[in-house]
PDB file of C-alpha atoms in Angstrom:
ATOM      1  CA  GLY A  22      76.779 132.701 132.777  1.00 55.00           C
ATOM      2  CA  SER A  23      78.325 135.920 134.882  1.00 80.00           C
ATOM      3  CA  CYS A  24      74.890 137.450 134.416  1.00 95.00           C
ATOM      4  CA  GLY A  25      73.600 138.869 137.676  1.00 96.00           C
ATOM      5  CA  SER A  26      70.247 138.408 137.039  1.00 97.00           C
ATOM      6  CA  CYS A  27      69.302 136.668 140.997  1.00 98.00           C
ATOM      7  CA  TRP A  28      66.817 139.714 141.328  1.00 98.00           C
ATOM      8  CA  ALA A  29      64.604 138.792 138.003  1.00 98.00           C
ATOM      9  CA  PHE A  30      64.642 135.294 139.266  1.00 98.00           C
ATOM     10  CA  SER A  31      63.435 136.097 142.713  1.00 99.00           C
ATOM     11  CA  ALA A  32      60.876 138.519 141.278  1.00 99.00           C
ATOM     12  CA  THR A  33      59.261 135.943 138.496  1.00 99.00           C
ATOM     13  CA  GLY A  34      59.116 133.647 141.469  1.00 99.00           C
ATOM     14  CA  ALA A  35      56.904 135.714 143.402  1.00 99.00           C
ATOM     15  CA  LEU A  36      54.977 136.773 140.325  1.00 99.00           C
ATOM     16  CA  GLU A  37      54.571 133.177 139.374  1.00 99.00           C
ATOM     17  CA  GLY A  38      53.025 132.553 142.786  1.00 98.00           C
ATOM     18  CA  MET A  39      50.874 135.655 142.833  1.00 98.00           C
ATOM     19  CA  HIS A  40      49.516 134.094 139.426  1.00 98.00           C
ATOM     20  CA  PHE A  41      49.047 130.333 140.616  1.00 98.00           C
ATOM     21  CA  LYS A  42      47.107 131.891 143.484  1.00 97.00           C
ATOM     22  CA  LYS A  43      44.796 133.936 141.158  1.00 97.00           C
ATOM     23  CA  THR A  44      44.127 131.346 138.321  1.00 98.00           C
ATOM     24  CA  GLY A  45      45.462 128.082 139.561  1.00 98.00           C
ATOM     25  CA  LYS A  46      48.048 127.708 137.002  1.00 98.00           C
ATOM     26  CA  LEU A  47      51.757 127.725 137.068  1.00 97.00           C
ATOM     27  CA  VAL A  48      53.505 129.064 134.506  1.00 98.00           C
ATOM     28  CA  SER A  49      57.216 129.983 134.438  1.00 98.00           C
ATOM     29  CA  LEU A  50      57.603 133.831 133.826  1.00 99.00           C
ATOM     30  CA  SER A  51      60.502 135.395 131.748  1.00 99.00           C
ATOM     31  CA  GLU A  52      63.600 136.634 133.595  1.00 98.00           C
ATOM     32  CA  GLN A  53      64.824 137.790 130.179  1.00 97.00           C
ATOM     33  CA  ASN A  54      61.800 139.729 129.827  1.00 98.00           C
ATOM     34  CA  LEU A  55      62.666 141.722 132.861  1.00 98.00           C
ATOM     35  CA  ILE A  56      66.542 141.506 132.453  1.00 98.00           C
ATOM     36  CA  ASP A  57      65.901 143.350 129.019  1.00 97.00           C
ATOM     37  CA  CYS A  58      63.194 145.663 129.501  1.00 98.00           C
ATOM     38  CA  SER A  59      63.416 147.083 132.843  1.00 97.00           C
ATOM     39  CA  LYS A  60      66.096 149.316 132.640  1.00 96.00           C
ATOM     40  CA  GLU A  61      63.605 152.445 132.500  1.00 96.00           C
ATOM     41  CA  GLN A  62      62.642 151.703 136.118  1.00 98.00           C
ATOM     42  CA  GLY A  63      66.595 151.636 137.285  1.00 97.00           C
ATOM     43  CA  SER A  64      67.253 147.870 136.791  1.00 97.00           C
ATOM     44  CA  GLY A  65      70.972 147.362 135.313  1.00 96.00           C
ATOM     45  CA  GLY A  66      70.052 144.324 133.858  1.00 97.00           C
ATOM     46  CA  CYS A  67      72.954 141.535 134.116  1.00 96.00           C
ATOM     47  CA  ASN A  68      74.909 144.218 136.325  1.00 96.00           C
ATOM     48  CA  GLY A  69      71.631 143.715 138.940  1.00 96.00           C
ATOM     49  CA  GLY A  70      68.721 145.040 140.071  1.00 97.00           C
ATOM     50  CA  LEU A  71      66.344 145.060 142.566  1.00 97.00           C
ATOM     51  CA  MET A  72      62.585 143.415 142.687  1.00 98.00           C
ATOM     52  CA  PRO A  73      60.550 146.235 143.291  1.00 98.00           C
ATOM     53  CA  GLN A  74      61.977 147.877 140.204  1.00 98.00           C
ATOM     54  CA  ALA A  75      60.825 144.456 138.161  1.00 98.00           C
ATOM     55  CA  PHE A  76      57.186 144.900 139.814  1.00 99.00           C
ATOM     56  CA  GLU A  77      57.105 148.687 138.574  1.00 98.00           C
ATOM     57  CA  TYR A  78      58.078 147.459 135.165  1.00 99.00           C
ATOM     58  CA  VAL A  79      55.371 144.762 135.058  1.00 99.00           C
ATOM     59  CA  GLN A  80      52.606 146.955 136.613  1.00 98.00           C
ATOM     60  CA  GLU A  81      53.845 150.109 133.890  1.00 98.00           C
ATOM     61  CA  THR A  82      54.011 147.870 131.018  1.00 98.00           C
ATOM     62  CA  GLY A  83      50.729 145.666 131.813  1.00 97.00           C
ATOM     63  CA  GLY A  84      52.510 142.494 131.887  1.00 98.00           C
ATOM     64  CA  ILE A  85      55.022 139.853 131.495  1.00 99.00           C
ATOM     65  CA  ASN A  86      55.795 136.982 129.006  1.00 99.00           C
ATOM     66  CA  SER A  87      56.406 133.498 129.523  1.00 99.00           C
ATOM     67  CA  GLU A  88      59.782 131.594 129.654  1.00 98.00           C
ATOM     68  CA  GLU A  89      58.708 129.697 126.541  1.00 98.00           C
ATOM     69  CA  ASN A  90      57.720 133.165 124.659  1.00 98.00           C
ATOM     70  CA  TYR A  91      60.836 134.929 125.627  1.00 98.00           C
ATOM     71  CA  PRO A  92      63.717 132.119 126.804  1.00 97.00           C
ATOM     72  CA  TYR A  93      66.461 133.183 129.287  1.00 96.00           C
ATOM     73  CA  ASP A  94      69.960 133.855 127.505  1.00 94.00           C
ATOM     74  CA  GLY A  95      71.776 135.308 130.138  1.00 94.00           C
ATOM     75  CA  LYS A  96      73.085 138.061 128.430  1.00 93.00           C
ATOM     76  CA  ASP A  97      72.271 141.899 128.162  1.00 91.00           C
ATOM     77  CA  ASP A  98      70.209 141.951 125.152  1.00 77.00           C
ATOM     78  CA  TYR A  99      69.570 145.585 125.324  1.00 75.00           C
ATOM     79  CA  LYS A 100      66.370 145.203 122.858  1.00 94.00           C
ATOM     80  CA  CYS A 101      63.044 144.446 124.716  1.00 97.00           C
ATOM     81  CA  ARG A 102      61.205 141.834 122.528  1.00 97.00           C
ATOM     82  CA  TYR A 103      58.144 142.049 125.383  1.00 98.00           C
ATOM     83  CA  GLU A 104      54.704 141.410 123.350  1.00 98.00           C
ATOM     84  CA  ALA A 105      51.906 142.511 125.030  1.00 98.00           C
ATOM     85  CA  GLU A 106      49.452 140.099 123.144  1.00 98.00           C
ATOM     86  CA  ASN A 107      51.638 137.334 124.865  1.00 98.00           C
ATOM     87  CA  SER A 108      51.156 138.691 128.555  1.00 98.00           C
ATOM     88  CA  ILE A 109      50.770 136.179 131.422  1.00 98.00           C
ATOM     89  CA  THR A 110      49.821 137.952 134.295  1.00 98.00           C
ATOM     90  CA  LYS A 111      49.844 141.680 135.434  1.00 97.00           C
ATOM     91  CA  CYS A 112      50.528 143.078 138.939  1.00 97.00           C
ATOM     92  CA  SER A 113      48.913 146.658 140.225  1.00 98.00           C
ATOM     93  CA  THR A 114      51.126 147.676 142.610  1.00 97.00           C
ATOM     94  CA  MET A 115      53.417 145.977 145.205  1.00 98.00           C
ATOM     95  CA  GLY A 116      53.499 145.216 149.100  1.00 98.00           C
ATOM     96  CA  LEU A 117      56.723 145.928 151.127  1.00 97.00           C
ATOM     97  CA  ILE A 118      57.760 144.331 154.373  1.00 96.00           C
ATOM     98  CA  LEU A 119      59.163 146.809 157.042  1.00 94.00           C
ATOM     99  CA  THR A 120      63.047 146.303 157.437  1.00 94.00           C
ATOM    100  CA  GLY A 121      63.891 143.591 159.470  1.00 94.00           C
ATOM    101  CA  ASP A 122      60.424 142.637 160.511  1.00 97.00           C
ATOM    102  CA  GLU A 123      60.225 138.855 160.397  1.00 96.00           C
ATOM    103  CA  LYS A 124      56.835 138.487 161.998  1.00 96.00           C
ATOM    104  CA  ALA A 125      55.516 140.295 158.939  1.00 98.00           C
ATOM    105  CA  LEU A 126      57.501 138.546 156.678  1.00 98.00           C
ATOM    106  CA  LEU A 127      56.371 135.037 158.200  1.00 97.00           C
ATOM    107  CA  GLU A 128      52.433 136.989 157.888  1.00 97.00           C
ATOM    108  CA  ALA A 129      53.040 137.572 154.088  1.00 98.00           C
ATOM    109  CA  VAL A 130      54.367 134.258 153.215  1.00 97.00           C
ATOM    110  CA  ALA A 131      51.574 132.679 155.072  1.00 97.00           C
ATOM    111  CA  THR A 132      48.829 134.662 153.418  1.00 96.00           C
ATOM    112  CA  VAL A 133      50.545 136.135 150.028  1.00 96.00           C
ATOM    113  CA  GLY A 134      52.812 133.028 148.722  1.00 97.00           C
ATOM    114  CA  PRO A 135      56.363 133.479 147.974  1.00 98.00           C
ATOM    115  CA  ILE A 136      58.136 136.613 148.653  1.00 99.00           C
ATOM    116  CA  ALA A 137      60.939 137.979 146.947  1.00 99.00           C
ATOM    117  CA  VAL A 138      64.036 138.824 149.523  1.00 98.00           C
ATOM    118  CA  GLY A 139      67.177 140.198 149.357  1.00 97.00           C
ATOM    119  CA  VAL A 140      70.286 138.524 151.392  1.00 96.00           C
ATOM    120  CA  ASP A 141      73.881 138.610 152.392  1.00 95.00           C
ATOM    121  CA  ALA A 142      75.530 136.121 150.660  1.00 95.00           C
ATOM    122  CA  ARG A 143      79.132 137.183 151.197  1.00 92.00           C
ATOM    123  CA  SER A 144      80.170 134.477 153.334  1.00 92.00           C
ATOM    124  CA  SER A 145      81.723 131.142 151.837  1.00 92.00           C
ATOM    125  CA  GLU A 146      79.290 129.012 154.599  1.00 94.00           C
ATOM    126  CA  PHE A 147      76.622 130.373 151.928  1.00 96.00           C
ATOM    127  CA  HIS A 148      78.485 129.526 148.954  1.00 96.00           C
ATOM    128  CA  PHE A 149      79.416 126.149 150.141  1.00 97.00           C
ATOM    129  CA  TYR A 150      75.882 125.274 151.751  1.00 98.00           C
ATOM    130  CA  LYS A 151      74.695 121.934 151.462  1.00 98.00           C
ATOM    131  CA  SER A 152      71.685 121.001 153.949  1.00 97.00           C
ATOM    132  CA  GLY A 153      70.192 121.708 157.816  1.00 96.00           C
ATOM    133  CA  ILE A 154      69.241 125.050 159.094  1.00 96.00           C
ATOM    134  CA  PHE A 155      71.982 127.609 158.063  1.00 97.00           C
ATOM    135  CA  LYS A 156      72.999 130.466 160.637  1.00 94.00           C
ATOM    136  CA  ASN A 157      75.340 132.820 159.418  1.00 85.00           C
ATOM    137  CA  PRO A 158      78.635 132.324 161.074  1.00 74.00           C
ATOM    138  CA  TRP A 159      79.457 136.006 161.686  1.00 72.00           C
ATOM    139  CA  VAL A 160      77.111 138.867 162.443  1.00 67.00           C
ATOM    140  CA  GLY A 161      77.744 142.299 161.507  1.00 66.00           C
ATOM    141  CA  ASP A 162      75.871 144.684 159.400  1.00 72.00           C
ATOM    142  CA  SER A 163      74.446 142.547 156.384  1.00 77.00           C
ATOM    143  CA  ARG A 164      74.833 144.038 153.057  1.00 90.00           C
ATOM    144  CA  LEU A 165      72.265 142.670 150.469  1.00 93.00           C
ATOM    145  CA  THR A 166      74.483 140.942 147.601  1.00 95.00           C
ATOM    146  CA  HIS A 167      71.943 138.890 146.472  1.00 97.00           C
ATOM    147  CA  ALA A 168      68.268 137.908 145.909  1.00 98.00           C
ATOM    148  CA  MET A 169      66.221 135.062 146.710  1.00 98.00           C
ATOM    149  CA  LEU A 170      62.786 133.807 147.113  1.00 99.00           C
ATOM    150  CA  VAL A 171      61.245 132.692 150.678  1.00 99.00           C
ATOM    151  CA  VAL A 172      58.726 129.959 149.638  1.00 98.00           C
ATOM    152  CA  GLY A 173      57.587 128.659 153.163  1.00 98.00           C
ATOM    153  CA  TYR A 174      58.694 128.172 156.886  1.00 97.00           C
ATOM    154  CA  ASN A 175      58.296 125.726 159.329  1.00 92.00           C
ATOM    155  CA  SER A 176      56.601 127.184 162.339  1.00 81.00           C
ATOM    156  CA  THR A 177      58.883 129.844 163.926  1.00 72.00           C
ATOM    157  CA  LYS A 178      61.944 127.613 163.550  1.00 92.00           C
ATOM    158  CA  HIS A 179      63.018 128.274 159.852  1.00 97.00           C
ATOM    159  CA  TRP A 180      62.505 129.702 156.216  1.00 98.00           C
ATOM    160  CA  ILE A 181      62.378 127.436 153.658  1.00 98.00           C
ATOM    161  CA  VAL A 182      64.275 129.536 150.873  1.00 99.00           C
ATOM    162  CA  LYS A 183      64.833 128.891 147.131  1.00 98.00           C
ATOM    163  CA  ASN A 184      68.034 130.081 145.143  1.00 98.00           C
ATOM    164  CA  SER A 185      68.559 130.608 141.690  1.00 97.00           C
ATOM    165  CA  TRP A 186      71.815 128.815 141.581  1.00 96.00           C
ATOM    166  CA  SER A 187      70.628 125.648 140.315  1.00 93.00           C
ATOM    167  CA  HIS A 188      69.851 122.627 142.119  1.00 95.00           C
ATOM    168  CA  VAL A 189      73.239 121.659 142.480  1.00 95.00           C
ATOM    169  CA  TRP A 190      73.582 124.549 145.367  1.00 98.00           C
ATOM    170  CA  GLY A 191      72.135 123.929 148.740  1.00 98.00           C
ATOM    171  CA  ASP A 192      69.597 121.333 149.519  1.00 98.00           C
ATOM    172  CA  ASP A 193      68.680 120.917 145.740  1.00 98.00           C
ATOM    173  CA  GLY A 194      68.546 124.371 145.227  1.00 98.00           C
ATOM    174  CA  TYR A 195      66.984 125.348 148.371  1.00 98.00           C
ATOM    175  CA  MET A 196      68.174 126.700 151.862  1.00 98.00           C
ATOM    176  CA  LEU A 197      66.622 126.110 155.490  1.00 98.00           C
ATOM    177  CA  LEU A 198      67.524 129.575 157.310  1.00 98.00           C
ATOM    178  CA  GLU A 199      67.161 130.117 161.052  1.00 96.00           C
ATOM    179  CA  GLN A 200      64.334 132.539 161.937  1.00 95.00           C
ATOM    180  CA  GLY A 201      64.362 134.799 164.615  1.00 93.00           C
ATOM    181  CA  SER A 202      67.381 136.765 164.478  1.00 92.00           C
ATOM    182  CA  ASN A 203      66.963 138.306 160.769  1.00 94.00           C
ATOM    183  CA  GLN A 204      69.545 135.811 159.358  1.00 95.00           C
ATOM    184  CA  LEU A 205      71.379 137.400 156.068  1.00 95.00           C
ATOM    185  CA  GLY A 206      68.831 140.163 156.498  1.00 94.00           C
ATOM    186  CA  ILE A 207      66.098 138.136 155.129  1.00 96.00           C
ATOM    187  CA  ALA A 208      63.483 140.452 156.394  1.00 96.00           C
ATOM    188  CA  ASN A 209      65.223 143.969 154.997  1.00 96.00           C
ATOM    189  CA  LYS A 210      64.120 144.171 151.682  1.00 96.00           C
ATOM    190  CA  ALA A 211      61.474 142.107 151.031  1.00 98.00           C
ATOM    191  CA  CYS A 212      58.568 142.431 148.952  1.00 98.00           C
ATOM    192  CA  TYR A 213      56.364 141.164 146.748  1.00 99.00           C
ATOM    193  CA  PRO A 214      53.567 141.806 143.950  1.00 99.00           C
ATOM    194  CA  ILE A 215      49.928 142.567 144.568  1.00 98.00           C
ATOM    195  CA  PRO A 216      47.647 141.616 141.451  1.00 96.00           C
TER     196      PRO A 216
END
């Protein structure tokens, strides 16, 4: 699968967290729904998109389908098959973290839940990460090339970040990322849906 859909996985993760907080139900939401249907909001489907475009789509459409109803095929289908009657959740607006503000990100994870983030995933160290607290070996301007989901943190030591590269990557699909120096640009494009 060469579908650049990390942004859709990041967005559904944040939406699932929001929905769970609201209803107590954990429902897997459809990334394919976002890939096929958010072109109008500016997303490029499998050629990449941004989480705010996904949240905007859900906001304007009034919903998103479940993974079960609208399964992932990792292709640009160019045909939106969203069914309003099977909508699982909706959002009214979105929250954005001030660029680079890790304290605000911490606050958001603590009070809101999972937060969609952009990261700089260009280094081979990132690609081959296995375990432990990751610290980017080279510091330069972070270009956000990938999207992930911050699901938690350990006090102010590290972030717990979920990737969409299956459980074979990293620590069962997750990464522990050093906190305090905006590693990988983690707080540069962080956002979340608001019910």
